[in-house]
Tab-separated table of C-alpha atoms in Angstrom:
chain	number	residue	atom	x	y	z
A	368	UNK	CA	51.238	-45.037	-14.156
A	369	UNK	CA	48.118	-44.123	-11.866
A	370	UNK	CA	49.643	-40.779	-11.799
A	371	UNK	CA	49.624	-39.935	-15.707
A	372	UNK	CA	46.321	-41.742	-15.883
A	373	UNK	CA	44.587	-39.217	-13.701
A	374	UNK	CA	45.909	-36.235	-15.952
A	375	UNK	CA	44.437	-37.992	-18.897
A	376	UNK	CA	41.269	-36.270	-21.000
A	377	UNK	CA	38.762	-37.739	-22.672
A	378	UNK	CA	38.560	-36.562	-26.974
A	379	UNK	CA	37.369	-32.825	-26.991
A	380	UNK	CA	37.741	-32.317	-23.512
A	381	UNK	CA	39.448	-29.517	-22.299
A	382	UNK	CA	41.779	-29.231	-18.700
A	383	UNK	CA	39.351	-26.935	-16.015
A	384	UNK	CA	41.265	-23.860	-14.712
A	385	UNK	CA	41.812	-22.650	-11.249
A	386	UNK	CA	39.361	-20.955	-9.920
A	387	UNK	CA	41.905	-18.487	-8.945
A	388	UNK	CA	43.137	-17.899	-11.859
A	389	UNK	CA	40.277	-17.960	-14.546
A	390	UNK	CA	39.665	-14.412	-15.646
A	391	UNK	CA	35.885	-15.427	-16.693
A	392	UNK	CA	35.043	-16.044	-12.791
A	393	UNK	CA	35.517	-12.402	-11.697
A	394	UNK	CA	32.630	-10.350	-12.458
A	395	UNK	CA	33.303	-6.402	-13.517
A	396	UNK	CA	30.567	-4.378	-11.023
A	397	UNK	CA	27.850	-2.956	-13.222
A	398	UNK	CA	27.227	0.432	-13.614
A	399	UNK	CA	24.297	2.690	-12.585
A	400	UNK	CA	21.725	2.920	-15.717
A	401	UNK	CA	20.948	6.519	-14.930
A	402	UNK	CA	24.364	8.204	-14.352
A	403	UNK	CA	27.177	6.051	-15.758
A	404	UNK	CA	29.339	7.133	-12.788
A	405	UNK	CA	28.323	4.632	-9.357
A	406	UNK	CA	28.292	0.646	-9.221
A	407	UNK	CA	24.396	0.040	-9.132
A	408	UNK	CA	23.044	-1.626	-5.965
A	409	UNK	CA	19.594	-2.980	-6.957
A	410	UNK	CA	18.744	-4.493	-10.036
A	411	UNK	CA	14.615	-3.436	-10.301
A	412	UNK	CA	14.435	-5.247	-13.599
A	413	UNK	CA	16.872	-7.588	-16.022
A	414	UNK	CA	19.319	-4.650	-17.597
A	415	UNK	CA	18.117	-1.529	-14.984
A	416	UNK	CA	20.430	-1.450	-12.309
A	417	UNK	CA	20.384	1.784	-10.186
A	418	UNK	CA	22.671	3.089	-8.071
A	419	UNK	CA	21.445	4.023	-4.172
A	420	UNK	CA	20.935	8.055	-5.505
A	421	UNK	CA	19.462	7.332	-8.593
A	422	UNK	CA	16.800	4.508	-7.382
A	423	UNK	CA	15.777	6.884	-4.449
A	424	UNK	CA	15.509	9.530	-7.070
A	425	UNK	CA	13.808	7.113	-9.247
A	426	UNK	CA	10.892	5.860	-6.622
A	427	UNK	CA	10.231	9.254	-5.247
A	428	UNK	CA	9.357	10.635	-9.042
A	429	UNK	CA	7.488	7.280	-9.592
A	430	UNK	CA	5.346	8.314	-6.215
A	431	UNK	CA	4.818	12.170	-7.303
A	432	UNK	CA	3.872	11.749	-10.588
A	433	UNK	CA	1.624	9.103	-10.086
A	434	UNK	CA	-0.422	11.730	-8.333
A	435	UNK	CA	0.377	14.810	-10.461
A	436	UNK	CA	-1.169	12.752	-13.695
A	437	UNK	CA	-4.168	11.757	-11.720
A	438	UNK	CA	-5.299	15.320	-10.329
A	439	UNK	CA	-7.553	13.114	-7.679
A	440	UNK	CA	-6.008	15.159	-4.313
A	441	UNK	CA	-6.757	18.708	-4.682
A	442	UNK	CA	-4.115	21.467	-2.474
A	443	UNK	CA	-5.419	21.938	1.074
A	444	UNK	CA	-7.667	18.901	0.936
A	445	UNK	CA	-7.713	16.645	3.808
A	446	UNK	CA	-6.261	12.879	3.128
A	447	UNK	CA	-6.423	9.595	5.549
A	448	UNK	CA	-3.457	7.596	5.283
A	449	UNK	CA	-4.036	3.745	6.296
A	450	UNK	CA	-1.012	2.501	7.834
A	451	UNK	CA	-0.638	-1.128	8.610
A	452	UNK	CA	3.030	-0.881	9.481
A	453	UNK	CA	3.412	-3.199	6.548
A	454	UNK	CA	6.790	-1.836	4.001
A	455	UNK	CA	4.169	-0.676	1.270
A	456	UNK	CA	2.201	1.468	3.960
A	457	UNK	CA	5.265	2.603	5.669
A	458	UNK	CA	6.907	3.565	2.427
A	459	UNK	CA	3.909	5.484	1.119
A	460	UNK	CA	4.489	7.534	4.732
A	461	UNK	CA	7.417	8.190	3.865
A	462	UNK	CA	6.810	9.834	0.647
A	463	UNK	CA	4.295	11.810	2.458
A	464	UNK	CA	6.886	13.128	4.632
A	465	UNK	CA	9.454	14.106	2.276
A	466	UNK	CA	6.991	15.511	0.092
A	467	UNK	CA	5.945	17.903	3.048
A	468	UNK	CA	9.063	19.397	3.825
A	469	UNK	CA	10.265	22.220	2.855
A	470	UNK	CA	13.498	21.179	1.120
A	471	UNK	CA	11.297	19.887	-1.601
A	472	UNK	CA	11.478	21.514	-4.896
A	473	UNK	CA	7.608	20.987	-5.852
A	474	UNK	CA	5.846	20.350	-2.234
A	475	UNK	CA	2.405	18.128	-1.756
A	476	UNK	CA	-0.292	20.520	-0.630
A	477	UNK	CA	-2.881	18.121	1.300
A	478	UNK	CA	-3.328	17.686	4.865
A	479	UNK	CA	-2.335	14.019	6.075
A	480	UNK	CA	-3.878	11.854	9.118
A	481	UNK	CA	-3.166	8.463	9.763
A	482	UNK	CA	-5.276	5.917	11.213
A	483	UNK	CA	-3.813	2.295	11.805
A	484	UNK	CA	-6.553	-0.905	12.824
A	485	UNK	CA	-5.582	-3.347	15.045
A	486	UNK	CA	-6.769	-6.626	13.473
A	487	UNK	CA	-4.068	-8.698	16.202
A	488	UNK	CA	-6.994	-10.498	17.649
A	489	UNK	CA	-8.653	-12.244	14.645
A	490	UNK	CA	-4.807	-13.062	13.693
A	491	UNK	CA	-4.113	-15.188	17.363
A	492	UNK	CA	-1.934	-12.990	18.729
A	493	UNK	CA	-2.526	-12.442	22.702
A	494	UNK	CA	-2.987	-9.131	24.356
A	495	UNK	CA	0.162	-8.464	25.335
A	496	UNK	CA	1.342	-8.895	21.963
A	497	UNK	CA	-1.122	-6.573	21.161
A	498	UNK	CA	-0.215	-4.117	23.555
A	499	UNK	CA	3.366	-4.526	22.002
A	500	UNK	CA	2.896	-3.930	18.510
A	501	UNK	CA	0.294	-0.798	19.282
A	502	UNK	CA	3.036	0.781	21.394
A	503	UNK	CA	5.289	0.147	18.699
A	504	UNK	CA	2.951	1.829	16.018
A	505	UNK	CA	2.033	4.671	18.530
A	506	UNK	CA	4.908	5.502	18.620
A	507	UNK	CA	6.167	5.550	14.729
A	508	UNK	CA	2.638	7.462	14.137
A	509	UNK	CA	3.578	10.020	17.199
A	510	UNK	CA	6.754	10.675	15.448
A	511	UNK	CA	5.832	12.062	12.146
A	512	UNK	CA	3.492	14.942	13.789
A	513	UNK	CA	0.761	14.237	12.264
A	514	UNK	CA	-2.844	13.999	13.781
A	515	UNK	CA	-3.551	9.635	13.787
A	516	UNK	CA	-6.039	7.591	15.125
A	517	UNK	CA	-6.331	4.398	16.325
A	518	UNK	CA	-8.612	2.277	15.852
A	519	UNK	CA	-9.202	-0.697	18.286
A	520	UNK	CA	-12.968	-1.445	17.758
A	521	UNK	CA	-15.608	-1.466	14.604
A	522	UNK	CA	-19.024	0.913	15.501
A	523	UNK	CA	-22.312	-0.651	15.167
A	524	UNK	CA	-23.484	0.954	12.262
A	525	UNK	CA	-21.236	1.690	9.681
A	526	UNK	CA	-21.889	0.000	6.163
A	527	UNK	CA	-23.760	2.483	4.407
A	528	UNK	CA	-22.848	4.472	1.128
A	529	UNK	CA	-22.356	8.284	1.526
A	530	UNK	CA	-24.474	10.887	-0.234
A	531	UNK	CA	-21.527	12.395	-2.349
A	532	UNK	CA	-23.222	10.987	-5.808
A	533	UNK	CA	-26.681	12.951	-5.246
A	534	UNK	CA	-25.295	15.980	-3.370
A	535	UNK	CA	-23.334	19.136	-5.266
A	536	UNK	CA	-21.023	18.333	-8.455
A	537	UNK	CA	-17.078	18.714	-7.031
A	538	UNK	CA	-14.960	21.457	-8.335
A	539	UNK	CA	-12.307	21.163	-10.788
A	540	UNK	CA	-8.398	20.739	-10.063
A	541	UNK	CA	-7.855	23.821	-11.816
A	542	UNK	CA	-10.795	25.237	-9.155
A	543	UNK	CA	-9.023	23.807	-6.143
A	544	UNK	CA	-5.820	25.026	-6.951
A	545	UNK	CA	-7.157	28.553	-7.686
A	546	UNK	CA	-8.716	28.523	-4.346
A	547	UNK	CA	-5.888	27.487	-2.357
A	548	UNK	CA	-3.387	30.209	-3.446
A	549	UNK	CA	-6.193	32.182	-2.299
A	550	UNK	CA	-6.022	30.864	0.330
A	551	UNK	CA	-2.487	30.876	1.423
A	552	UNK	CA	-2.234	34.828	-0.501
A	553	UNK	CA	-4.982	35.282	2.608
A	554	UNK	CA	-3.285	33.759	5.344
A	555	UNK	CA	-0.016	35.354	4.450
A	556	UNK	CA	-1.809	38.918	4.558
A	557	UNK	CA	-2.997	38.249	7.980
A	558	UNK	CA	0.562	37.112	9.338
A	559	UNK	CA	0.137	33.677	9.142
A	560	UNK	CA	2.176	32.360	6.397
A	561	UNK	CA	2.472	29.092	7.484
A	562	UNK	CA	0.641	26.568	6.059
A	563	UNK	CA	2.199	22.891	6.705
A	564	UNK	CA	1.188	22.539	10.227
A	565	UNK	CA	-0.923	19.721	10.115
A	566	UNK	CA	-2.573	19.897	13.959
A	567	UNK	CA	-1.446	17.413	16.911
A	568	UNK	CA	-2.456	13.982	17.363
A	569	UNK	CA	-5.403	12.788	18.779
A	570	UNK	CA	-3.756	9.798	21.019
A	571	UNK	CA	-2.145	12.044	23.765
A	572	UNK	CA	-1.984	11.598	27.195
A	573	UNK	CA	-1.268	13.787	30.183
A	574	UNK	CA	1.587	16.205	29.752
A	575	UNK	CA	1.729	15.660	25.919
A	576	UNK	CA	3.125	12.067	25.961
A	577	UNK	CA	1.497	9.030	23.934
A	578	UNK	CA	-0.936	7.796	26.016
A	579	UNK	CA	-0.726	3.781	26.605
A	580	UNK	CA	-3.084	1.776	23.973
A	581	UNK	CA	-6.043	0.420	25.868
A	582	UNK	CA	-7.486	-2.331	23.893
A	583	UNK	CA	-11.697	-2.796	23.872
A	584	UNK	CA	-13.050	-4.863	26.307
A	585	UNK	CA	-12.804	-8.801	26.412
A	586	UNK	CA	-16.412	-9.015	25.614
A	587	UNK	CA	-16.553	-7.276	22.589
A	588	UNK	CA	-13.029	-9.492	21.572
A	589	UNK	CA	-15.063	-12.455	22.091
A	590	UNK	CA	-18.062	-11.709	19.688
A	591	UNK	CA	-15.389	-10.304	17.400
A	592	UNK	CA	-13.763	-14.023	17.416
A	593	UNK	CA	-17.041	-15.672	17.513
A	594	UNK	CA	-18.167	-13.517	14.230
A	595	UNK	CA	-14.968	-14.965	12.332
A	596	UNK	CA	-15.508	-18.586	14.133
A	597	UNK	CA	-19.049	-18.551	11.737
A	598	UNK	CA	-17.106	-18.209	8.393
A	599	UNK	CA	-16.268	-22.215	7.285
A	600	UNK	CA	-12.778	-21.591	5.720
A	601	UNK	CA	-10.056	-19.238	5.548
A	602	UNK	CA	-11.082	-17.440	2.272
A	603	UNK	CA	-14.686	-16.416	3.707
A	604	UNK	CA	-12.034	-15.162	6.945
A	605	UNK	CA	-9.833	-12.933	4.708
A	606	UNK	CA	-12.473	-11.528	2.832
A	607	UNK	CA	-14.591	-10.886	6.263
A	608	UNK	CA	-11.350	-8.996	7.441
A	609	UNK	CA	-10.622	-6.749	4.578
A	610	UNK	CA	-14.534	-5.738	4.517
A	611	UNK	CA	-14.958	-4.953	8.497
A	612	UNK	CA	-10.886	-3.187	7.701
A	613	UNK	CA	-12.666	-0.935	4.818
A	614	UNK	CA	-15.744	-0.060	6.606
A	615	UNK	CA	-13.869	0.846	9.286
A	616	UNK	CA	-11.002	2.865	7.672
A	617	UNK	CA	-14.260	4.754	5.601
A	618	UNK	CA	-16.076	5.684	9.197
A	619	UNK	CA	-13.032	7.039	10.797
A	620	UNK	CA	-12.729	9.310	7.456
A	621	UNK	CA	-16.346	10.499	7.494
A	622	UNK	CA	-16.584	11.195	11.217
A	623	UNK	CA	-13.299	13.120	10.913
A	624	UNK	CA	-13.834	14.648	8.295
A	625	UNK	CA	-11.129	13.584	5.472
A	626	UNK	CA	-12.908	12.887	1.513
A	627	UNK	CA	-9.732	11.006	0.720
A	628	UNK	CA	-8.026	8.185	1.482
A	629	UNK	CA	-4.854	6.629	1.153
A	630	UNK	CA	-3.654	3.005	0.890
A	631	UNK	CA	-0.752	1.246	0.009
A	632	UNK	CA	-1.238	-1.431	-2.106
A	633	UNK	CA	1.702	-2.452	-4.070
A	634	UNK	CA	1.359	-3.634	-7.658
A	635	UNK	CA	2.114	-7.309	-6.393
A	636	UNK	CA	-0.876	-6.996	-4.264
A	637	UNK	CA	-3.007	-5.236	-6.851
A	638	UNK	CA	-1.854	-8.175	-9.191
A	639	UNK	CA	-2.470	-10.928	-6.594
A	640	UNK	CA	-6.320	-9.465	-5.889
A	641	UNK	CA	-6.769	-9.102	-9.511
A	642	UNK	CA	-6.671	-12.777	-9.844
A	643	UNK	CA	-8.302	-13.872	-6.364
A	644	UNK	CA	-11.013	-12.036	-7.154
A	645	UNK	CA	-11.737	-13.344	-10.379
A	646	UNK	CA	-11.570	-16.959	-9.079
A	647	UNK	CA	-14.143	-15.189	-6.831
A	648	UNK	CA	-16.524	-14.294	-9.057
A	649	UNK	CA	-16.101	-10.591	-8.755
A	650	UNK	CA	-14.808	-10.007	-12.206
A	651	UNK	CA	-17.832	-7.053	-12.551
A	652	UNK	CA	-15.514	-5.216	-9.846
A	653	UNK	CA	-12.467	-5.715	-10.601
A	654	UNK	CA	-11.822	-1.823	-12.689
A	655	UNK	CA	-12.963	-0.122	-8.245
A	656	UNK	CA	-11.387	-3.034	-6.974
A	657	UNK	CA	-7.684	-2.671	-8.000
A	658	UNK	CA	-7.917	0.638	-10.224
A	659	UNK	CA	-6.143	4.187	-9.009
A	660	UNK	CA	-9.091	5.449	-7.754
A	661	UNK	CA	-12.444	4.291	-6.300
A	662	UNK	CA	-15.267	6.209	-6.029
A	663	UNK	CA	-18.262	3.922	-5.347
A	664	UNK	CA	-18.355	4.965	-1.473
A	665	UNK	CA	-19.911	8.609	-2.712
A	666	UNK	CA	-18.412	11.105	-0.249
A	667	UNK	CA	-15.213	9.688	0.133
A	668	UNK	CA	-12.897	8.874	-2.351
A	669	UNK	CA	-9.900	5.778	-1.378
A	670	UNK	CA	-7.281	6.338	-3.768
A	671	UNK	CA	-3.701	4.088	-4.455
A	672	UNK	CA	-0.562	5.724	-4.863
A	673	UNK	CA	1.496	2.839	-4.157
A	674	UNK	CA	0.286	0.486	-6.933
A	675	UNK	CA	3.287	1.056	-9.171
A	676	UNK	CA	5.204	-0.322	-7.018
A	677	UNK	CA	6.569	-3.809	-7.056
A	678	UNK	CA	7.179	-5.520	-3.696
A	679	UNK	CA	10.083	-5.345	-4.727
A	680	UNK	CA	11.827	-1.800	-5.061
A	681	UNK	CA	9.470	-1.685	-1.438
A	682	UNK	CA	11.693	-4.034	0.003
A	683	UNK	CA	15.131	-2.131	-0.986
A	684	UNK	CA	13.963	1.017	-0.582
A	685	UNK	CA	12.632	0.650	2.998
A	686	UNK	CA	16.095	-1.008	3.539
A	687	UNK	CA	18.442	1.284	2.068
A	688	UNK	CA	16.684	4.316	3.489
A	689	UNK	CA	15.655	2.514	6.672
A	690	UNK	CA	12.240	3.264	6.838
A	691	UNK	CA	10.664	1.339	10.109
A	692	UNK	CA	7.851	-0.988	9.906
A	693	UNK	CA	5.380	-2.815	12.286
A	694	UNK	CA	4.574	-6.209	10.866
A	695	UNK	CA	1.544	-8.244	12.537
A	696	UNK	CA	1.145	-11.216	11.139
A	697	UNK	CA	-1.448	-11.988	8.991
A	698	UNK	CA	-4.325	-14.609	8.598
A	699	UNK	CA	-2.315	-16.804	6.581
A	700	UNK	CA	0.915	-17.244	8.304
A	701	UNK	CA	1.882	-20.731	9.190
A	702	UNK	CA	-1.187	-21.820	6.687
A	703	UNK	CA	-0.757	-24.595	3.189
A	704	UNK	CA	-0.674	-22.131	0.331
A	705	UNK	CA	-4.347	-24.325	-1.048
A	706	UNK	CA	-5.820	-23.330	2.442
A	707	UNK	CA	-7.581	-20.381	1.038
A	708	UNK	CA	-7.976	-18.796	-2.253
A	709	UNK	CA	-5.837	-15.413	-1.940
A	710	UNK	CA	-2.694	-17.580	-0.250
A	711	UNK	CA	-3.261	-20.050	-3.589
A	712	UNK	CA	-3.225	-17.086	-5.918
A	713	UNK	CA	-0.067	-15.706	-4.151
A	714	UNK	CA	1.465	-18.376	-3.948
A	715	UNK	CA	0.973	-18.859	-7.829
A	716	UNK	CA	2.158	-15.670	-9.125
A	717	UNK	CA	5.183	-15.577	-7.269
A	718	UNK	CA	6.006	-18.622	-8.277
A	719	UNK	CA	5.932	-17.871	-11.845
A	720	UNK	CA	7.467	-14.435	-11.156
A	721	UNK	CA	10.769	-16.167	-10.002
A	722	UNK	CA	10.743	-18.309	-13.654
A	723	UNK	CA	9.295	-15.150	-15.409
A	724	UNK	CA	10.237	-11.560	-14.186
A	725	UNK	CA	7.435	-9.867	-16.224
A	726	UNK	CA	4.439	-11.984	-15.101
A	727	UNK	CA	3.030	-9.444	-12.016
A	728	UNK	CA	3.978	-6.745	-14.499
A	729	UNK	CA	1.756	-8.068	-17.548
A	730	UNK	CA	-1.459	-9.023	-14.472
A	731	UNK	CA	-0.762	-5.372	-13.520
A	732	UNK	CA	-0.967	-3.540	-17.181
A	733	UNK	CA	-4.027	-6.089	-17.911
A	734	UNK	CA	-6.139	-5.027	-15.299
A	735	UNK	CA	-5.123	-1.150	-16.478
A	736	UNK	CA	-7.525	-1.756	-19.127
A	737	UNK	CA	-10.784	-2.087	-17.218
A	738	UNK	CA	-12.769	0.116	-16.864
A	739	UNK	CA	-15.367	0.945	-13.951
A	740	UNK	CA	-18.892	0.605	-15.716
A	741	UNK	CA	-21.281	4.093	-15.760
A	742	UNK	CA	-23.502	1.997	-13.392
A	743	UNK	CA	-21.094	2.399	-10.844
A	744	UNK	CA	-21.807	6.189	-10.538
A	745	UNK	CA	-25.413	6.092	-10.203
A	746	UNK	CA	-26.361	6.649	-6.909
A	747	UNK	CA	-30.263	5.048	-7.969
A	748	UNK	CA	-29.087	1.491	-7.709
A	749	UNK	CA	-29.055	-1.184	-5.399
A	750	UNK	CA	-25.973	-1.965	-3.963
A	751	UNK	CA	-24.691	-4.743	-1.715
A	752	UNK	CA	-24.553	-4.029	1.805
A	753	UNK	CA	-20.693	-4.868	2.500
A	754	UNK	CA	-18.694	-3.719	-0.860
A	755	UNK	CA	-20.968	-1.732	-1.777
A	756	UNK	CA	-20.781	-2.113	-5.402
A	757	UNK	CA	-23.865	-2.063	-7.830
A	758	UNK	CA	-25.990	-5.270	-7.558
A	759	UNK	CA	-27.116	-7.319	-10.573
A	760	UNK	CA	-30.541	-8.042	-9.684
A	761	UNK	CA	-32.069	-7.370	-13.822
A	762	UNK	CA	-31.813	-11.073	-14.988
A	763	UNK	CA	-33.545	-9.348	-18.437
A	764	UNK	CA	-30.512	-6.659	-19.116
């Protein structure tokens, strides 16, 4: 009786079915969005799964046509590339590469140089972590040929604006581009018709080998940790850090000699500072903050190539393709996300990007609309000492 009691339903119920046999339980592999032939491997968004080919395919024409539409890097021009050793970072350097070879069908025509900062001191790690993760990225910058720097220290005097606004008026893309087939018609007269060399590194020791990473001296450590010791919370320490990192990255490219820079934030990022620095007050900034280009340092130029990006496709494609990284953990790590401002934000957005796979998206194409304002170019105003922007000192206007 206990026996037919248990294989009793309530009304309008139905019997479950095996597991094994339900034919609702095994899911049919979905196909590639672009080529209807392989089973995709990453979904990037709800309905656009790609296929290993056709997402590779996919992020390199995302990379090169963000800067064919732009026309900001002219052909032969010298660009600094600021590596972190972060996936964004790494991935940009590897777009750089393959668009440098010569298998490509439509090759990039600038001349790369890396520079990487070593910020493991104001994060707590010791020096011979230090030593470890600088070895580490010596050795991933050593092996892409390309001249690199590294810097380990910030100069005394650094935070000033360059003269590019008063000086001569740049040429045109068309101009650049007319000049460097000149320029290569030239050099292939002469015998030399090879023009992707890019120079050899500047970190070599005896022989040709990587020289070992010396970091600065313990004193200047110290009054580096004592100069972050003086900012009260965590936000004043993050923003501290990601002036000093600018100043520094914008010094290395004006005593070396590059007008443009590189840097590799993603569009999470982008969408992440977007916010933090409107709970910051810097909503007047936000168009040179987080826009494609930014031009308020006068003779040098930072530019953002990876800001299409979504953390992401980053995260697959540095895995699928195995592109290396160097991760050094940041200010944050092991902090409460209400600890500072930017970890809040963060912390915020992804959160509602887990419910809502469009919100970075929509932050993103928001801030697309702003525009930098024509004070911004004028090279006749006063400007703040450590962003540089254009101060607001006319209470009248």
């Amino acid at each position: 009786r206990s026996h037919s009691r248990s294989r009793c339903w309530g009304p309008g119920s139905l019997p479950p079915c095996p597991p094994s046999t339900s034919p609702v339980s095994r899911r049919q592999p979905r196909p590639c969005v672009k080529c209807r032939e392989n089973t995709a491997a990453v979904v990037i968004r709800v309905g656009d799964g790609f296929c290993r080919a056709c997402f590779r395919e996919y992020f390199v024409h995302k990379f090169r046509a963000m800067l064919g539409k732009n026309h900001v890097i002219f052909p032969g021009e010298k660009v600094l590339l600021a590596l972190s050793g972060g996936p964004a970072s790494s991935a940009m350097l590897r777009q750089v590469q393959e668009g440098l070879s010569r298998e490509t069908a439509k090759r990039l025509r600038f001349v790369p140089g890396l520079i990487h900062i070593d910020e493991g001191a104001v994060c707590g790690q010791s020096p011979a972590q230090r030593e470890q993760n600088l070895a580490r990225m010596e050795a991933l910058l050593q092996e892409t040929g390309f001249p690199y720097y590294l810097a380990l220290e910030l100069p005394g005097s650094v935070l000033r604006r360059g003269a590019g606004a008063a000086g001569e008026p740049c040429p045109s893309y068309k101009e650049a581009v007319e000049g460097f087939i000149q320029q290569q018609r030239q050099e292939a007269a002469d015998g030399d018709g090879d023009t992707s060399s890019v120079g050899s590194s500047t970190q070599h020791g005896p022989g040709g080998h990587p020289a070992a990473p010396r970091l600065p001296p313990a004193a200047l450590t110290a009054e580096l940790l004592r100069l972050f010791e003086a900012a009260e919370t965590l936000t004043a320490k993050e923003e501290l850090l990601q002036m000093l990192r600018g100043h520094l990255i914008l010094h290395t490219a004006r005593t070396r000699g590059y007008p443009k820079v590189m840097t590799g934030e993603s569009c999470t990022r982008v969408a992440v500072k977007l916010l933090t620095n409107l709970a910051l007050g810097r909503g007047a900034f936000l168009a040179v903050d987080t826009g494609f280009v930014d031009s308020r340092h006068g003779d040098v130029t930072l530019v953002r190539p990876m800001r299409e990006y979504m953390a992401k496709e980053i995260a697959f494609y540095n895995h699928f393709f195995g592109v290396p990284t160097v991760i050094t953990p940041p200010l944050s790590t092991k902090r409460r996300e209400k600890t500072s401002i930017h970890r809040l934000m963060e912390s915020f957005l992804l959160g509602l990007q887990a419910d809502f796979p469009s919100t970075i998206s929509t932050v993103y194409r928001t801030g697309e609309k702003l525009s930098a304002a024509p004070a911004e170019a004028s090279s006749e105003l006063q400007r703040c000492l450590l962003c540089l922007c254009a101060l607001d000192i006319d209470g009248g206007e």
